[in-house]
Amino acid sequence: MSETTTLTVDKSIDARGSFCPGPLLELIRGVKSVEVDQTLEVLSSDPGSNKDIPIWVTKAKHELVAIVQEEGYNRFVIRKTH
Amino acid sequence: MADKMSIILFSGTVDKLMAAATLATGGAAMGQDVDIFLTFWGLNAFRKDQVRTNMKFSADFAEFAEPAMQAMQAKNVPHWMDVLRSATEIGNVHVKACGMTLELFGWTKDDLDDIVEDVIGVGSFVEEAKDARINLFI
C-alpha cells in the first residue's frame, strides 16, 4: 500500500448510518478515548458532518488531518493535540 | 463563564422532543452549557411511564406521523431520551421541571425520569436563562 492512499490511524469509528448528532457524539467520545498525539478517524454518511466536524475540531483546538471522500461517506481524520 | 443555551420545552410530541434533544446535544457538543426547562406537555413526556410509550406526533403534520415513525425505526434513529442522555454525558446539561405543572396535574418529582434533576419555578428559570445567548421555546 502506498502512503498516498493510506492514512494510519490509532482508532477508527464507523458512524455511517448514524444521524445528526450521532457522528459528532462518536467523534467526541473517540477523542476522549485516545492519547494526545494519537489520530482517529470517523466515517460518516451524514451530510451535516461535513460542516459540523471541522467546526467542532477547530473549536476544540484539535487538528483536522484530512477529509477523504469515499463512496457514499466521508472519512474524517483527526489528531488529538491536547 | 461558558456560553449558554436555554430551551423551554413545552411540547410533548416525539418530533419536537427529538428536535429539542438534538439541539441540546449540539449545544453540549459545541461547549455550551444547556438548561432545559420542562413545562406542560414537555414535562408530561418526561414522566417515567410516558418516556418510552408516548408516540404522539405534531397534529399539524398528522399525515406524516406513521411514515416518520417507521422511517425512524427503520433507520435506527435513537430514541430522543437516549440522545438527551448522550448530551448529559458529553457536556454540562441540566434538565429541570416546572413546579407549577407538577402541582397542576398532581405529579411529583418521583414520577419523572431521573434525568430531571430539580423542580423550579419560572423565576429561577429566567434567572438561570438570562445569560444564555441562545433561547429556544419548543
PDB file of C-alpha atoms in Angstrom:
ATOM      1  CA  MET A   1       0.000   0.000   0.000  1.00  0.00           C
ATOM      2  CA  SER A   2       1.348   3.429  -0.865  1.00  0.00           C
ATOM      3  CA  GLU A   3       1.388   6.255   1.643  1.00  0.00           C
ATOM      4  CA  THR A   4      -0.634   8.481  -0.610  1.00  0.00           C
ATOM      5  CA  THR A   5      -3.743   6.357  -0.305  1.00  0.00           C
ATOM      6  CA  THR A   6      -3.446   5.111   3.242  1.00  0.00           C
ATOM      7  CA  LEU A   7      -3.553   7.105   6.429  1.00  0.00           C
ATOM      8  CA  THR A   8      -2.643   5.165   9.514  1.00  0.00           C
ATOM      9  CA  VAL A   9      -4.885   5.912  12.463  1.00  0.00           C
ATOM     10  CA  ASP A  10      -4.861   4.737  16.062  1.00  0.00           C
ATOM     11  CA  LYS A  11      -8.615   4.349  16.233  1.00  0.00           C
ATOM     12  CA  SER A  12     -11.374   4.069  13.680  1.00  0.00           C
ATOM     13  CA  ILE A  13     -15.020   4.799  14.365  1.00  0.00           C
ATOM     14  CA  ASP A  14     -17.666   3.751  11.890  1.00  0.00           C
ATOM     15  CA  ALA A  15     -20.598   6.153  12.349  1.00  0.00           C
ATOM     16  CA  ARG A  16     -22.073   5.521   8.906  1.00  0.00           C
ATOM     17  CA  GLY A  17     -25.852   5.350   9.020  1.00  0.00           C
ATOM     18  CA  SER A  18     -25.897   7.337  12.247  1.00  0.00           C
ATOM     19  CA  PHE A  19     -27.929  10.538  12.191  1.00  0.00           C
ATOM     20  CA  CYS A  20     -27.028  14.029  13.373  1.00  0.00           C
ATOM     21  CA  PRO A  21     -25.716  14.487  16.048  1.00  0.00           C
ATOM     22  CA  GLY A  22     -24.563  10.840  16.184  1.00  0.00           C
ATOM     23  CA  PRO A  23     -21.272  11.158  14.259  1.00  0.00           C
ATOM     24  CA  LEU A  24     -20.270  14.252  16.243  1.00  0.00           C
ATOM     25  CA  LEU A  25     -21.009  12.433  19.511  1.00  0.00           C
ATOM     26  CA  GLU A  26     -18.954   9.458  18.355  1.00  0.00           C
ATOM     27  CA  LEU A  27     -16.096  11.787  17.494  1.00  0.00           C
ATOM     28  CA  ILE A  28     -16.195  13.485  20.914  1.00  0.00           C
ATOM     29  CA  ARG A  29     -16.214  10.126  22.698  1.00  0.00           C
ATOM     30  CA  GLY A  30     -13.444   8.912  20.402  1.00  0.00           C
ATOM     31  CA  VAL A  31     -11.217  11.900  21.108  1.00  0.00           C
ATOM     32  CA  LYS A  32     -11.643  11.281  24.845  1.00  0.00           C
ATOM     33  CA  SER A  33     -10.595   7.660  24.431  1.00  0.00           C
ATOM     34  CA  VAL A  34      -7.253   8.224  22.678  1.00  0.00           C
ATOM     35  CA  GLU A  35      -3.966   9.691  23.899  1.00  0.00           C
ATOM     36  CA  VAL A  36      -2.584  13.084  22.942  1.00  0.00           C
ATOM     37  CA  ASP A  37      -0.893  12.953  19.523  1.00  0.00           C
ATOM     38  CA  GLN A  38      -2.825   9.872  18.501  1.00  0.00           C
ATOM     39  CA  THR A  39      -5.048  10.046  15.450  1.00  0.00           C
ATOM     40  CA  LEU A  40      -8.525   8.761  14.937  1.00  0.00           C
ATOM     41  CA  GLU A  41     -10.896   8.634  12.029  1.00  0.00           C
ATOM     42  CA  VAL A  42     -14.672   8.868  11.926  1.00  0.00           C
ATOM     43  CA  LEU A  43     -16.617   7.537   8.965  1.00  0.00           C
ATOM     44  CA  SER A  44     -19.838   9.470   8.458  1.00  0.00           C
ATOM     45  CA  SER A  45     -22.559   9.401   5.843  1.00  0.00           C
ATOM     46  CA  ASP A  46     -24.409  12.298   7.490  1.00  0.00           C
ATOM     47  CA  PRO A  47     -24.098  15.343   5.188  1.00  0.00           C
ATOM     48  CA  GLY A  48     -24.175  17.648   8.234  1.00  0.00           C
ATOM     49  CA  SER A  49     -20.845  16.184   9.379  1.00  0.00           C
ATOM     50  CA  ASN A  50     -19.049  17.933   6.500  1.00  0.00           C
ATOM     51  CA  LYS A  51     -19.598  21.223   8.300  1.00  0.00           C
ATOM     52  CA  ASP A  52     -20.081  20.072  11.904  1.00  0.00           C
ATOM     53  CA  ILE A  53     -16.936  18.000  12.343  1.00  0.00           C
ATOM     54  CA  PRO A  54     -14.460  20.622  11.023  1.00  0.00           C
ATOM     55  CA  ILE A  55     -16.152  23.317  13.141  1.00  0.00           C
ATOM     56  CA  TRP A  56     -16.004  21.142  16.250  1.00  0.00           C
ATOM     57  CA  VAL A  57     -12.361  20.211  15.646  1.00  0.00           C
ATOM     58  CA  THR A  58     -11.442  23.901  15.258  1.00  0.00           C
ATOM     59  CA  LYS A  59     -13.394  24.897  18.350  1.00  0.00           C
ATOM     60  CA  ALA A  60     -11.929  22.072  20.425  1.00  0.00           C
ATOM     61  CA  LYS A  61      -8.455  23.028  19.098  1.00  0.00           C
ATOM     62  CA  HIS A  62      -7.541  19.633  17.721  1.00  0.00           C
ATOM     63  CA  GLU A  63      -6.182  19.086  14.235  1.00  0.00           C
ATOM     64  CA  LEU A  64      -8.149  18.033  11.190  1.00  0.00           C
ATOM     65  CA  VAL A  65      -5.605  15.978   9.309  1.00  0.00           C
ATOM     66  CA  ALA A  66      -7.730  15.050   6.329  1.00  0.00           C
ATOM     67  CA  ILE A  67     -11.195  14.632   4.922  1.00  0.00           C
ATOM     68  CA  VAL A  68     -11.216  11.759   2.488  1.00  0.00           C
ATOM     69  CA  GLN A  69     -14.212  11.361   0.199  1.00  0.00           C
ATOM     70  CA  GLU A  70     -15.307   7.790  -0.176  1.00  0.00           C
ATOM     71  CA  GLU A  71     -18.253   6.223  -1.965  1.00  0.00           C
ATOM     72  CA  GLY A  72     -21.328   7.449  -0.057  1.00  0.00           C
ATOM     73  CA  TYR A  73     -19.489   8.681   3.025  1.00  0.00           C
ATOM     74  CA  ASN A  74     -16.558  10.771   4.209  1.00  0.00           C
ATOM     75  CA  ARG A  75     -13.589   9.803   6.321  1.00  0.00           C
ATOM     76  CA  PHE A  76     -12.549  12.479   8.816  1.00  0.00           C
ATOM     77  CA  VAL A  77      -9.060  12.062  10.238  1.00  0.00           C
ATOM     78  CA  ILE A  78      -8.318  13.963  13.422  1.00  0.00           C
ATOM     79  CA  ARG A  79      -5.224  14.278  15.581  1.00  0.00           C
ATOM     80  CA  LYS A  80      -5.746  14.851  19.292  1.00  0.00           C
ATOM     81  CA  THR A  81      -3.479  17.766  20.179  1.00  0.00           C
ATOM     82  CA  HIS A  82      -4.067  18.273  23.895  1.00  0.00           C
TER      83      HIS A  82
ATOM     84  CA  MET B   1     -18.243  31.663  32.065  1.00  0.00           C
ATOM     85  CA  ALA B   2     -19.214  29.231  29.347  1.00  0.00           C
ATOM     86  CA  ASP B   3     -21.664  30.243  26.655  1.00  0.00           C
ATOM     87  CA  LYS B   4     -25.148  29.142  27.493  1.00  0.00           C
ATOM     88  CA  MET B   5     -28.143  27.827  25.618  1.00  0.00           C
ATOM     89  CA  SER B   6     -31.564  27.611  27.194  1.00  0.00           C
ATOM     90  CA  ILE B   7     -34.513  25.597  25.993  1.00  0.00           C
ATOM     91  CA  ILE B   8     -38.079  25.865  27.219  1.00  0.00           C
ATOM     92  CA  LEU B   9     -39.577  22.525  26.268  1.00  0.00           C
ATOM     93  CA  PHE B  10     -43.343  22.956  26.252  1.00  0.00           C
ATOM     94  CA  SER B  11     -44.259  20.392  23.591  1.00  0.00           C
ATOM     95  CA  GLY B  12     -44.601  16.682  24.192  1.00  0.00           C
ATOM     96  CA  THR B  13     -44.782  15.232  20.703  1.00  0.00           C
ATOM     97  CA  VAL B  14     -41.988  12.949  19.580  1.00  0.00           C
ATOM     98  CA  ASP B  15     -40.977  15.153  16.646  1.00  0.00           C
ATOM     99  CA  LYS B  16     -40.422  18.159  18.891  1.00  0.00           C
ATOM    100  CA  LEU B  17     -38.810  16.107  21.649  1.00  0.00           C
ATOM    101  CA  MET B  18     -36.355  14.859  19.007  1.00  0.00           C
ATOM    102  CA  ALA B  19     -35.669  18.420  17.919  1.00  0.00           C
ATOM    103  CA  ALA B  20     -35.060  19.562  21.495  1.00  0.00           C
ATOM    104  CA  ALA B  21     -32.803  16.595  22.297  1.00  0.00           C
ATOM    105  CA  THR B  22     -30.795  17.071  19.100  1.00  0.00           C
ATOM    106  CA  LEU B  23     -30.358  20.806  19.667  1.00  0.00           C
ATOM    107  CA  ALA B  24     -29.342  20.224  23.288  1.00  0.00           C
ATOM    108  CA  THR B  25     -26.751  17.690  22.143  1.00  0.00           C
ATOM    109  CA  GLY B  26     -25.442  20.103  19.522  1.00  0.00           C
ATOM    110  CA  GLY B  27     -25.158  22.751  22.217  1.00  0.00           C
ATOM    111  CA  ALA B  28     -23.309  20.390  24.543  1.00  0.00           C
ATOM    112  CA  ALA B  29     -21.018  19.256  21.719  1.00  0.00           C
ATOM    113  CA  MET B  30     -20.090  22.844  20.913  1.00  0.00           C
ATOM    114  CA  GLY B  31     -19.256  23.568  24.537  1.00  0.00           C
ATOM    115  CA  GLN B  32     -22.408  25.422  25.557  1.00  0.00           C
ATOM    116  CA  ASP B  33     -23.954  24.949  28.974  1.00  0.00           C
ATOM    117  CA  VAL B  34     -27.510  23.837  28.278  1.00  0.00           C
ATOM    118  CA  ASP B  35     -30.505  24.475  30.552  1.00  0.00           C
ATOM    119  CA  ILE B  36     -33.755  22.727  29.703  1.00  0.00           C
ATOM    120  CA  PHE B  37     -36.947  23.797  31.446  1.00  0.00           C
ATOM    121  CA  LEU B  38     -39.766  21.282  31.115  1.00  0.00           C
ATOM    122  CA  THR B  39     -43.306  22.549  31.296  1.00  0.00           C
ATOM    123  CA  PHE B  40     -46.749  21.248  30.364  1.00  0.00           C
ATOM    124  CA  TRP B  41     -46.605  18.592  27.621  1.00  0.00           C
ATOM    125  CA  GLY B  42     -42.851  18.709  27.590  1.00  0.00           C
ATOM    126  CA  LEU B  43     -42.898  17.736  31.239  1.00  0.00           C
ATOM    127  CA  ASN B  44     -45.572  15.100  30.642  1.00  0.00           C
ATOM    128  CA  ALA B  45     -43.212  13.409  28.153  1.00  0.00           C
ATOM    129  CA  PHE B  46     -40.614  13.032  30.927  1.00  0.00           C
ATOM    130  CA  ARG B  47     -42.931  11.050  33.187  1.00  0.00           C
ATOM    131  CA  LYS B  48     -41.432   7.582  33.662  1.00  0.00           C
ATOM    132  CA  ASP B  49     -44.449   5.809  32.157  1.00  0.00           C
ATOM    133  CA  GLN B  50     -44.548   8.185  29.180  1.00  0.00           C
ATOM    134  CA  VAL B  51     -40.930   8.312  28.045  1.00  0.00           C
ATOM    135  CA  ARG B  52     -40.943   5.084  26.021  1.00  0.00           C
ATOM    136  CA  THR B  53     -44.655   4.770  25.309  1.00  0.00           C
ATOM    137  CA  ASN B  54     -45.500   8.235  24.020  1.00  0.00           C
ATOM    138  CA  MET B  55     -45.908   8.051  20.233  1.00  0.00           C
ATOM    139  CA  LYS B  56     -47.706  11.345  19.748  1.00  0.00           C
ATOM    140  CA  PHE B  57     -46.750  13.436  16.745  1.00  0.00           C
ATOM    141  CA  SER B  58     -47.483  17.085  15.882  1.00  0.00           C
ATOM    142  CA  ALA B  59     -51.134  17.223  14.840  1.00  0.00           C
ATOM    143  CA  ASP B  60     -50.357  19.776  12.117  1.00  0.00           C
ATOM    144  CA  PHE B  61     -48.451  17.050  10.330  1.00  0.00           C
ATOM    145  CA  ALA B  62     -50.546  14.077  11.385  1.00  0.00           C
ATOM    146  CA  GLU B  63     -50.284  12.556   7.907  1.00  0.00           C
ATOM    147  CA  PHE B  64     -46.509  12.248   8.445  1.00  0.00           C
ATOM    148  CA  ALA B  65     -46.773  10.581  11.838  1.00  0.00           C
ATOM    149  CA  GLU B  66     -46.864   6.983  10.638  1.00  0.00           C
ATOM    150  CA  PRO B  67     -44.183   7.231   7.897  1.00  0.00           C
ATOM    151  CA  ALA B  68     -41.931   9.340  10.128  1.00  0.00           C
ATOM    152  CA  MET B  69     -42.125   6.834  12.990  1.00  0.00           C
ATOM    153  CA  GLN B  70     -41.493   3.945  10.595  1.00  0.00           C
ATOM    154  CA  ALA B  71     -38.532   5.716   8.998  1.00  0.00           C
ATOM    155  CA  MET B  72     -37.011   6.478  12.399  1.00  0.00           C
ATOM    156  CA  GLN B  73     -37.332   2.828  13.370  1.00  0.00           C
ATOM    157  CA  ALA B  74     -36.039   1.502  10.036  1.00  0.00           C
ATOM    158  CA  LYS B  75     -33.022   3.829  10.105  1.00  0.00           C
ATOM    159  CA  ASN B  76     -32.235   3.137  13.759  1.00  0.00           C
ATOM    160  CA  VAL B  77     -32.663   6.750  14.817  1.00  0.00           C
ATOM    161  CA  PRO B  78     -32.052   6.687  18.573  1.00  0.00           C
ATOM    162  CA  HIS B  79     -34.880   7.474  20.960  1.00  0.00           C
ATOM    163  CA  TRP B  80     -34.948  11.166  21.918  1.00  0.00           C
ATOM    164  CA  MET B  81     -34.242  10.300  25.562  1.00  0.00           C
ATOM    165  CA  ASP B  82     -31.113   8.390  24.552  1.00  0.00           C
ATOM    166  CA  VAL B  83     -29.965  11.399  22.520  1.00  0.00           C
ATOM    167  CA  LEU B  84     -30.542  13.644  25.514  1.00  0.00           C
ATOM    168  CA  ARG B  85     -28.632  11.263  27.792  1.00  0.00           C
ATOM    169  CA  SER B  86     -25.700  11.435  25.381  1.00  0.00           C
ATOM    170  CA  ALA B  87     -25.833  15.217  25.716  1.00  0.00           C
ATOM    171  CA  THR B  88     -25.525  14.947  29.502  1.00  0.00           C
ATOM    172  CA  GLU B  89     -22.532  12.614  29.079  1.00  0.00           C
ATOM    173  CA  ILE B  90     -20.523  14.979  26.885  1.00  0.00           C
ATOM    174  CA  GLY B  91     -21.491  18.329  28.351  1.00  0.00           C
ATOM    175  CA  ASN B  92     -22.992  20.467  31.030  1.00  0.00           C
ATOM    176  CA  VAL B  93     -26.705  19.829  30.510  1.00  0.00           C
ATOM    177  CA  HIS B  94     -29.319  20.466  33.199  1.00  0.00           C
ATOM    178  CA  VAL B  95     -32.930  19.376  32.953  1.00  0.00           C
ATOM    179  CA  LYS B  96     -35.404  20.957  35.357  1.00  0.00           C
ATOM    180  CA  ALA B  97     -39.121  20.602  35.851  1.00  0.00           C
ATOM    181  CA  CYS B  98     -41.751  23.307  36.188  1.00  0.00           C
ATOM    182  CA  GLY B  99     -43.208  23.127  39.686  1.00  0.00           C
ATOM    183  CA  MET B 100     -46.481  24.686  38.640  1.00  0.00           C
ATOM    184  CA  THR B 101     -47.135  21.961  36.036  1.00  0.00           C
ATOM    185  CA  LEU B 102     -46.357  19.239  38.590  1.00  0.00           C
ATOM    186  CA  GLU B 103     -48.754  20.835  41.045  1.00  0.00           C
ATOM    187  CA  LEU B 104     -51.476  21.330  38.445  1.00  0.00           C
ATOM    188  CA  PHE B 105     -51.531  17.702  37.334  1.00  0.00           C
ATOM    189  CA  GLY B 106     -50.800  16.216  40.747  1.00  0.00           C
ATOM    190  CA  TRP B 107     -47.471  14.681  39.708  1.00  0.00           C
ATOM    191  CA  THR B 108     -44.357  14.541  41.873  1.00  0.00           C
ATOM    192  CA  LYS B 109     -40.664  14.523  41.026  1.00  0.00           C
ATOM    193  CA  ASP B 110     -40.680  10.751  41.674  1.00  0.00           C
ATOM    194  CA  ASP B 111     -42.979  10.323  38.676  1.00  0.00           C
ATOM    195  CA  LEU B 112     -40.296  11.807  36.426  1.00  0.00           C
ATOM    196  CA  ASP B 113     -37.332  10.232  34.679  1.00  0.00           C
ATOM    197  CA  ASP B 114     -34.184  10.635  36.757  1.00  0.00           C
ATOM    198  CA  ILE B 115     -32.598  12.881  34.111  1.00  0.00           C
ATOM    199  CA  VAL B 116     -34.739  15.603  35.695  1.00  0.00           C
ATOM    200  CA  GLU B 117     -32.551  16.985  38.439  1.00  0.00           C
ATOM    201  CA  ASP B 118     -34.678  19.620  40.088  1.00  0.00           C
ATOM    202  CA  VAL B 119     -38.080  21.274  40.366  1.00  0.00           C
ATOM    203  CA  ILE B 120     -38.055  25.037  39.906  1.00  0.00           C
ATOM    204  CA  GLY B 121     -40.384  27.954  39.238  1.00  0.00           C
ATOM    205  CA  VAL B 122     -40.386  30.274  36.266  1.00  0.00           C
ATOM    206  CA  GLY B 123     -38.478  32.907  38.226  1.00  0.00           C
ATOM    207  CA  SER B 124     -35.494  30.638  38.804  1.00  0.00           C
ATOM    208  CA  PHE B 125     -35.568  29.561  35.187  1.00  0.00           C
ATOM    209  CA  VAL B 126     -35.436  33.151  33.986  1.00  0.00           C
ATOM    210  CA  GLU B 127     -32.613  33.863  36.409  1.00  0.00           C
ATOM    211  CA  GLU B 128     -30.671  30.882  35.034  1.00  0.00           C
ATOM    212  CA  ALA B 129     -31.522  31.647  31.394  1.00  0.00           C
ATOM    213  CA  LYS B 130     -30.833  35.358  31.378  1.00  0.00           C
ATOM    214  CA  ASP B 131     -27.212  34.899  30.407  1.00  0.00           C
ATOM    215  CA  ALA B 132     -27.981  32.493  27.583  1.00  0.00           C
ATOM    216  CA  ARG B 133     -27.389  33.810  24.086  1.00  0.00           C
ATOM    217  CA  ILE B 134     -29.468  31.077  22.533  1.00  0.00           C
ATOM    218  CA  ASN B 135     -33.009  30.832  23.887  1.00  0.00           C
ATOM    219  CA  LEU B 136     -35.438  28.382  22.372  1.00  0.00           C
ATOM    220  CA  PHE B 137     -39.106  27.741  23.010  1.00  0.00           C
ATOM    221  CA  ILE B 138     -40.050  24.359  21.623  1.00  0.00           C
TER     222      ILE B 138
END
